[in-house]
Amino acid sequence: MYPAEIASVPYLSPATAASFKPHYHVAATNDFLLQYNSLLVPQAAHLHHETSLPVGNAQNSDDSGGGYQLSLAEERRRRRMVSNRESARRSRMRKQTQLSELWSQVVHLRSTNRQLLDQLNHVIRDCDRIAHENCQLRDERAKLQKQLEKIPVENTDT
């Protein structure tokens, strides 16, 4: 290593970057659909029985109406819960995608940084070599000038 050479920045190889795993688990789409369908199927059967109002006296009709209201509220709550789960799943997927893209960018930028550091070190070594060569040429010039001064000047007047 040359005196002017820049020390390198620690490098995180793509293999090391791949060892970083997210701290959460994202269920596969099929798993979600199975969960979603299992929530809807019992509901549909439940609603089918609840929504058929008995024909008969008015009091039974009023009691069933209350049950119908309750099942609608329950249906809305279940739909909201399913919607919230789906929204959370999409949010986790977006976050995981963004994290993957950021890691990819980190690996790319570190690679670029390594290349730039290598180029800078190469230029610094060339500069040191040229400065050393210039010093040698100055010394040689000074020697030649001294030799030139020692040579007697011949008189050409005669």
mmCIF file of C-alpha atoms in Angstrom, residues 48-142:
data_model
loop_
_atom_site.group_PDB
_atom_site.id
_atom_site.type_symbol
_atom_site.label_atom_id
_atom_site.label_comp_id
_atom_site.label_asym_id
_atom_site.label_seq_id
_atom_site.Cartn_x
_atom_site.Cartn_y
_atom_site.Cartn_z
ATOM 1 C CA HIS A 48 -78.870 -17.127 4.574
ATOM 2 C CA HIS A 49 -80.589 -18.523 7.664
ATOM 3 C CA GLU A 50 -80.827 -15.156 9.442
ATOM 4 C CA THR A 51 -82.203 -13.158 6.533
ATOM 5 C CA SER A 52 -85.140 -15.429 5.900
ATOM 6 C CA LEU A 53 -87.760 -13.825 8.108
ATOM 7 C CA PRO A 54 -90.419 -16.106 9.533
ATOM 8 C CA VAL A 55 -93.904 -15.504 8.321
ATOM 9 C CA GLY A 56 -96.401 -15.319 11.124
ATOM 10 C CA ASN A 57 -97.181 -13.100 14.036
ATOM 11 C CA ALA A 58 -95.693 -9.581 14.337
ATOM 12 C CA GLN A 59 -93.723 -10.255 17.513
ATOM 13 C CA ASN A 60 -91.637 -12.988 15.860
ATOM 14 C CA SER A 61 -91.089 -10.633 12.981
ATOM 15 C CA ASP A 62 -89.729 -7.890 15.267
ATOM 16 C CA ASP A 63 -87.407 -10.310 17.075
ATOM 17 C CA SER A 64 -86.009 -11.544 13.764
ATOM 18 C CA GLY A 65 -85.492 -7.956 12.614
ATOM 19 C CA GLY A 66 -83.250 -7.372 15.638
ATOM 20 C CA GLY A 67 -81.316 -10.515 14.778
ATOM 21 C CA TYR A 68 -81.065 -9.318 11.187
ATOM 22 C CA GLN A 69 -79.650 -5.974 12.394
ATOM 23 C CA LEU A 70 -77.166 -7.806 14.570
ATOM 24 C CA SER A 71 -76.033 -10.048 11.717
ATOM 25 C CA LEU A 72 -75.604 -7.019 9.408
ATOM 26 C CA ALA A 73 -73.411 -5.324 12.023
ATOM 27 C CA GLU A 74 -71.487 -8.565 12.457
ATOM 28 C CA GLU A 75 -71.143 -8.874 8.676
ATOM 29 C CA ARG A 76 -69.804 -5.297 8.426
ATOM 30 C CA ARG A 77 -67.372 -5.981 11.265
ATOM 31 C CA ARG A 78 -66.117 -9.159 9.577
ATOM 32 C CA ARG A 79 -65.777 -7.416 6.230
ATOM 33 C CA ARG A 80 -63.837 -4.603 7.886
ATOM 34 C CA MET A 81 -61.602 -7.146 9.642
ATOM 35 C CA VAL A 82 -60.919 -8.953 6.351
ATOM 36 C CA SER A 83 -60.310 -5.622 4.611
ATOM 37 C CA ASN A 84 -57.918 -4.552 7.364
ATOM 38 C CA ARG A 85 -56.029 -7.835 7.137
ATOM 39 C CA GLU A 86 -55.716 -7.487 3.367
ATOM 40 C CA SER A 87 -54.572 -3.879 3.743
ATOM 41 C CA ALA A 88 -51.967 -4.916 6.336
ATOM 42 C CA ARG A 89 -50.783 -7.722 4.039
ATOM 43 C CA ARG A 90 -50.400 -5.285 1.123
ATOM 44 C CA SER A 91 -48.569 -2.873 3.406
ATOM 45 C CA ARG A 92 -46.143 -5.618 4.501
ATOM 46 C CA MET A 93 -45.590 -6.622 0.866
ATOM 47 C CA ARG A 94 -44.859 -2.991 -0.097
ATOM 48 C CA LYS A 95 -42.484 -2.654 2.838
ATOM 49 C CA GLN A 96 -40.695 -5.898 1.927
ATOM 50 C CA THR A 97 -40.417 -4.804 -1.726
ATOM 51 C CA GLN A 98 -39.088 -1.412 -0.702
ATOM 52 C CA LEU A 99 -36.591 -3.046 1.676
ATOM 53 C CA SER A 100 -35.400 -5.382 -1.094
ATOM 54 C CA GLU A 101 -34.979 -2.445 -3.464
ATOM 55 C CA LEU A 102 -33.034 -0.506 -0.826
ATOM 56 C CA TRP A 103 -30.707 -3.474 -0.204
ATOM 57 C CA SER A 104 -30.168 -3.784 -3.932
ATOM 58 C CA GLN A 105 -29.329 -0.091 -4.055
ATOM 59 C CA VAL A 106 -26.928 -0.487 -1.090
ATOM 60 C CA VAL A 107 -25.097 -3.322 -2.854
ATOM 61 C CA HIS A 108 -24.916 -1.315 -6.109
ATOM 62 C CA LEU A 109 -23.683 1.854 -4.356
ATOM 63 C CA ARG A 110 -21.061 -0.074 -2.396
ATOM 64 C CA SER A 111 -19.829 -1.667 -5.609
ATOM 65 C CA THR A 112 -19.661 1.745 -7.281
ATOM 66 C CA ASN A 113 -17.885 3.158 -4.229
ATOM 67 C CA ARG A 114 -15.332 0.315 -4.389
ATOM 68 C CA GLN A 115 -14.677 1.045 -8.090
ATOM 69 C CA LEU A 116 -14.253 4.772 -7.399
ATOM 70 C CA LEU A 117 -11.873 4.082 -4.509
ATOM 71 C CA ASP A 118 -9.831 1.779 -6.755
ATOM 72 C CA GLN A 119 -9.667 4.479 -9.453
ATOM 73 C CA LEU A 120 -8.681 7.104 -6.876
ATOM 74 C CA ASN A 121 -5.931 4.856 -5.492
ATOM 75 C CA HIS A 122 -4.671 4.240 -9.035
ATOM 76 C CA VAL A 123 -4.535 7.995 -9.740
ATOM 77 C CA ILE A 124 -2.780 8.657 -6.418
ATOM 78 C CA ARG A 125 -0.152 5.978 -7.195
ATOM 79 C CA ASP A 126 0.385 7.517 -10.669
ATOM 80 C CA CYS A 127 0.720 10.976 -9.126
ATOM 81 C CA ASP A 128 3.281 9.691 -6.589
ATOM 82 C CA ARG A 129 5.220 7.948 -9.383
ATOM 83 C CA ILE A 130 5.237 11.093 -11.554
ATOM 84 C CA ALA A 131 6.299 13.291 -8.605
ATOM 85 C CA HIS A 132 9.186 10.892 -7.901
ATOM 86 C CA GLU A 133 10.160 10.910 -11.610
ATOM 87 C CA ASN A 134 10.070 14.742 -11.650
ATOM 88 C CA CYS A 135 12.357 14.831 -8.626
ATOM 89 C CA GLN A 136 14.835 12.517 -10.398
ATOM 90 C CA LEU A 137 14.736 14.676 -13.559
ATOM 91 C CA ARG A 138 15.418 17.846 -11.529
ATOM 92 C CA ASP A 139 18.404 16.179 -9.876
ATOM 93 C CA GLU A 140 19.710 15.053 -13.289
ATOM 94 C CA ARG A 141 19.229 18.580 -14.692
ATOM 95 C CA ALA A 142 21.152 20.085 -11.756
#
